XYZ file of C-alpha atoms in Angstrom:
179
model
C 46.543 44.602 -25.195
C 42.777 44.531 -23.714
C 41.349 44.467 -27.350
C 42.953 41.684 -28.227
C 42.222 40.009 -24.638
C 38.489 40.950 -25.471
C 38.848 39.458 -28.998
C 39.526 36.285 -27.351
C 43.218 35.654 -27.430
C 45.050 35.237 -24.190
C 48.602 34.248 -25.819
C 50.594 36.345 -24.664
C 53.625 35.753 -26.944
C 51.157 36.483 -30.399
C 50.505 39.647 -28.828
C 53.769 40.554 -27.823
C 54.636 39.903 -31.668
C 51.659 41.959 -32.730
C 52.661 44.875 -30.737
C 56.356 45.249 -31.303
C 55.909 46.399 -34.814
C 53.250 49.192 -33.518
C 56.018 50.807 -31.336
C 55.900 48.868 -28.094
C 58.953 49.480 -26.007
C 58.363 46.618 -23.285
C 59.578 43.104 -23.167
C 57.590 39.855 -23.482
C 57.988 39.378 -20.031
C 55.873 42.326 -19.214
C 53.034 41.276 -21.774
C 53.064 37.912 -20.121
C 52.625 39.535 -16.532
C 49.885 41.456 -17.833
C 47.954 38.598 -19.425
C 48.542 36.546 -16.179
C 47.025 38.973 -13.782
C 43.952 39.429 -16.747
C 43.633 35.524 -16.376
C 43.538 35.703 -12.346
C 41.091 38.788 -12.045
C 37.869 38.331 -10.554
C 36.119 39.989 -13.617
C 37.827 37.657 -15.990
C 35.352 35.680 -17.949
C 37.037 33.874 -20.955
C 35.866 30.678 -22.109
C 38.052 27.844 -21.965
C 39.521 26.953 -25.220
C 38.915 23.628 -27.141
C 41.030 20.776 -26.986
C 43.115 20.338 -30.232
C 41.669 16.873 -30.096
C 38.084 18.426 -30.195
C 39.137 20.882 -32.972
C 40.453 18.300 -35.006
C 37.490 16.068 -34.944
C 35.130 18.806 -35.997
C 37.479 19.743 -38.957
C 38.003 15.787 -39.681
C 34.016 14.962 -39.643
C 31.826 16.117 -42.004
C 29.947 19.803 -41.737
C 26.702 18.194 -41.601
C 27.558 15.640 -38.930
C 28.482 18.658 -36.277
C 25.975 19.539 -33.903
C 25.083 23.108 -34.258
C 26.915 24.163 -30.809
C 29.877 21.986 -32.425
C 29.631 23.911 -35.676
C 29.418 27.413 -33.515
C 32.542 26.880 -31.647
C 34.488 25.541 -34.652
C 33.343 28.891 -36.507
C 34.795 30.742 -33.317
C 38.004 28.856 -33.324
C 38.676 29.398 -37.192
C 37.741 33.080 -36.764
C 40.402 33.603 -34.695
C 42.882 31.516 -36.702
C 43.295 32.036 -40.390
C 46.225 29.464 -40.856
C 43.380 26.884 -39.604
C 40.575 28.143 -41.445
C 42.668 27.432 -44.560
C 43.852 23.643 -43.240
C 40.365 23.085 -42.509
C 39.665 23.905 -46.087
C 42.492 21.880 -47.714
C 41.356 18.921 -45.385
C 37.537 19.208 -46.095
C 38.625 19.689 -50.211
C 41.000 16.290 -50.169
C 38.221 14.461 -47.974
C 35.749 15.176 -50.817
C 37.959 13.975 -53.310
C 38.625 10.617 -51.079
C 35.018 9.678 -50.578
C 33.660 10.753 -54.153
C 36.603 9.181 -55.824
C 37.685 12.668 -57.955
C 41.199 11.940 -58.289
C 41.380 14.193 -61.205
C 41.057 17.178 -58.720
C 44.151 16.351 -57.299
C 46.504 18.792 -59.239
C 44.661 21.640 -58.391
C 44.236 20.811 -54.920
C 48.051 20.425 -54.563
C 48.230 23.976 -56.290
C 46.043 25.324 -53.864
C 48.279 24.019 -50.930
C 51.112 25.209 -52.409
C 49.867 28.978 -52.566
C 49.225 28.939 -48.870
C 51.679 29.402 -46.173
C 51.222 26.318 -44.610
C 54.480 24.100 -44.002
C 53.042 20.930 -42.550
C 50.626 20.990 -45.671
C 53.815 21.752 -48.008
C 55.394 18.815 -46.875
C 52.651 16.441 -47.304
C 51.975 18.060 -50.955
C 55.609 17.286 -51.643
C 55.027 13.417 -50.497
C 52.248 13.287 -52.632
C 53.695 14.658 -56.017
C 56.308 12.238 -55.570
C 53.793 9.198 -56.040
C 51.647 11.714 -58.003
C 50.230 9.019 -60.401
C 49.682 6.371 -57.779
C 47.982 8.582 -55.655
C 45.715 9.632 -58.236
C 45.045 6.131 -59.298
C 44.210 5.455 -55.512
C 41.644 8.412 -55.573
C 40.018 7.579 -58.736
C 39.857 3.813 -59.390
C 37.475 1.440 -57.132
C 40.126 -1.237 -56.537
C 41.895 -1.191 -53.009
C 44.822 -3.241 -51.530
C 43.131 -3.055 -48.093
C 42.761 -6.594 -47.485
C 46.311 -7.435 -48.549
C 47.488 -4.618 -46.416
C 45.896 -5.809 -43.242
C 47.242 -9.359 -43.611
C 50.962 -7.833 -44.038
C 49.883 -5.794 -40.910
C 48.539 -8.883 -39.140
C 51.293 -10.742 -39.922
C 53.970 -8.344 -38.764
C 52.204 -7.757 -35.449
C 52.445 -11.867 -35.013
C 56.262 -11.638 -35.578
C 56.642 -8.761 -33.279
C 54.781 -11.092 -30.604
C 56.586 -13.904 -31.152
C 60.052 -12.712 -31.736
C 59.948 -9.031 -30.201
C 60.945 -5.749 -31.870
C 64.071 -6.600 -34.030
C 67.088 -5.446 -32.066
C 70.624 -5.926 -32.724
C 70.515 -9.651 -31.218
C 68.012 -10.648 -33.739
C 69.956 -8.989 -36.683
C 73.074 -10.938 -35.175
C 71.222 -14.098 -35.338
C 69.568 -13.868 -38.727
C 73.108 -13.073 -40.079
C 74.845 -16.001 -38.493
C 71.965 -18.268 -39.762
C 72.068 -16.931 -43.403
C 76.085 -17.121 -43.628
């Protein structure tokens, strides 16, 4: 447990899951109490982990736009979490497809996502696969429906401001109006 603590892992549950197959007989509460004492001990000097929002920002930005400190902190996070490292690769690859209009790379990207054990991305890949031709066209063609979508969004916002959210009382009025 000390080795994992010194490596920067402060998640008692994760450590407990790792040491049980190695023959640890104690329960999770003992591991949690041990980690709690480690956190409170005066000699404990562990850096505060970055917030999920900060890590997300580092992943979503282009690597060349990160400061040296941000790059080092992201690298430290990715070393301790291989799943997040794989996710970062997929996100950056998709971002490159999007910004450089490389829709023809989408099938290879989907195959790479399916090979990794990332359930959240598998859901995204399944959704993209259902509309594969439209997504490839959106990633390849120079045309955009952004202006139309903006107008639709503005109209919906105005309707909500005037009529409020569509509740049962509004639906009843519409049924009575059109019947």
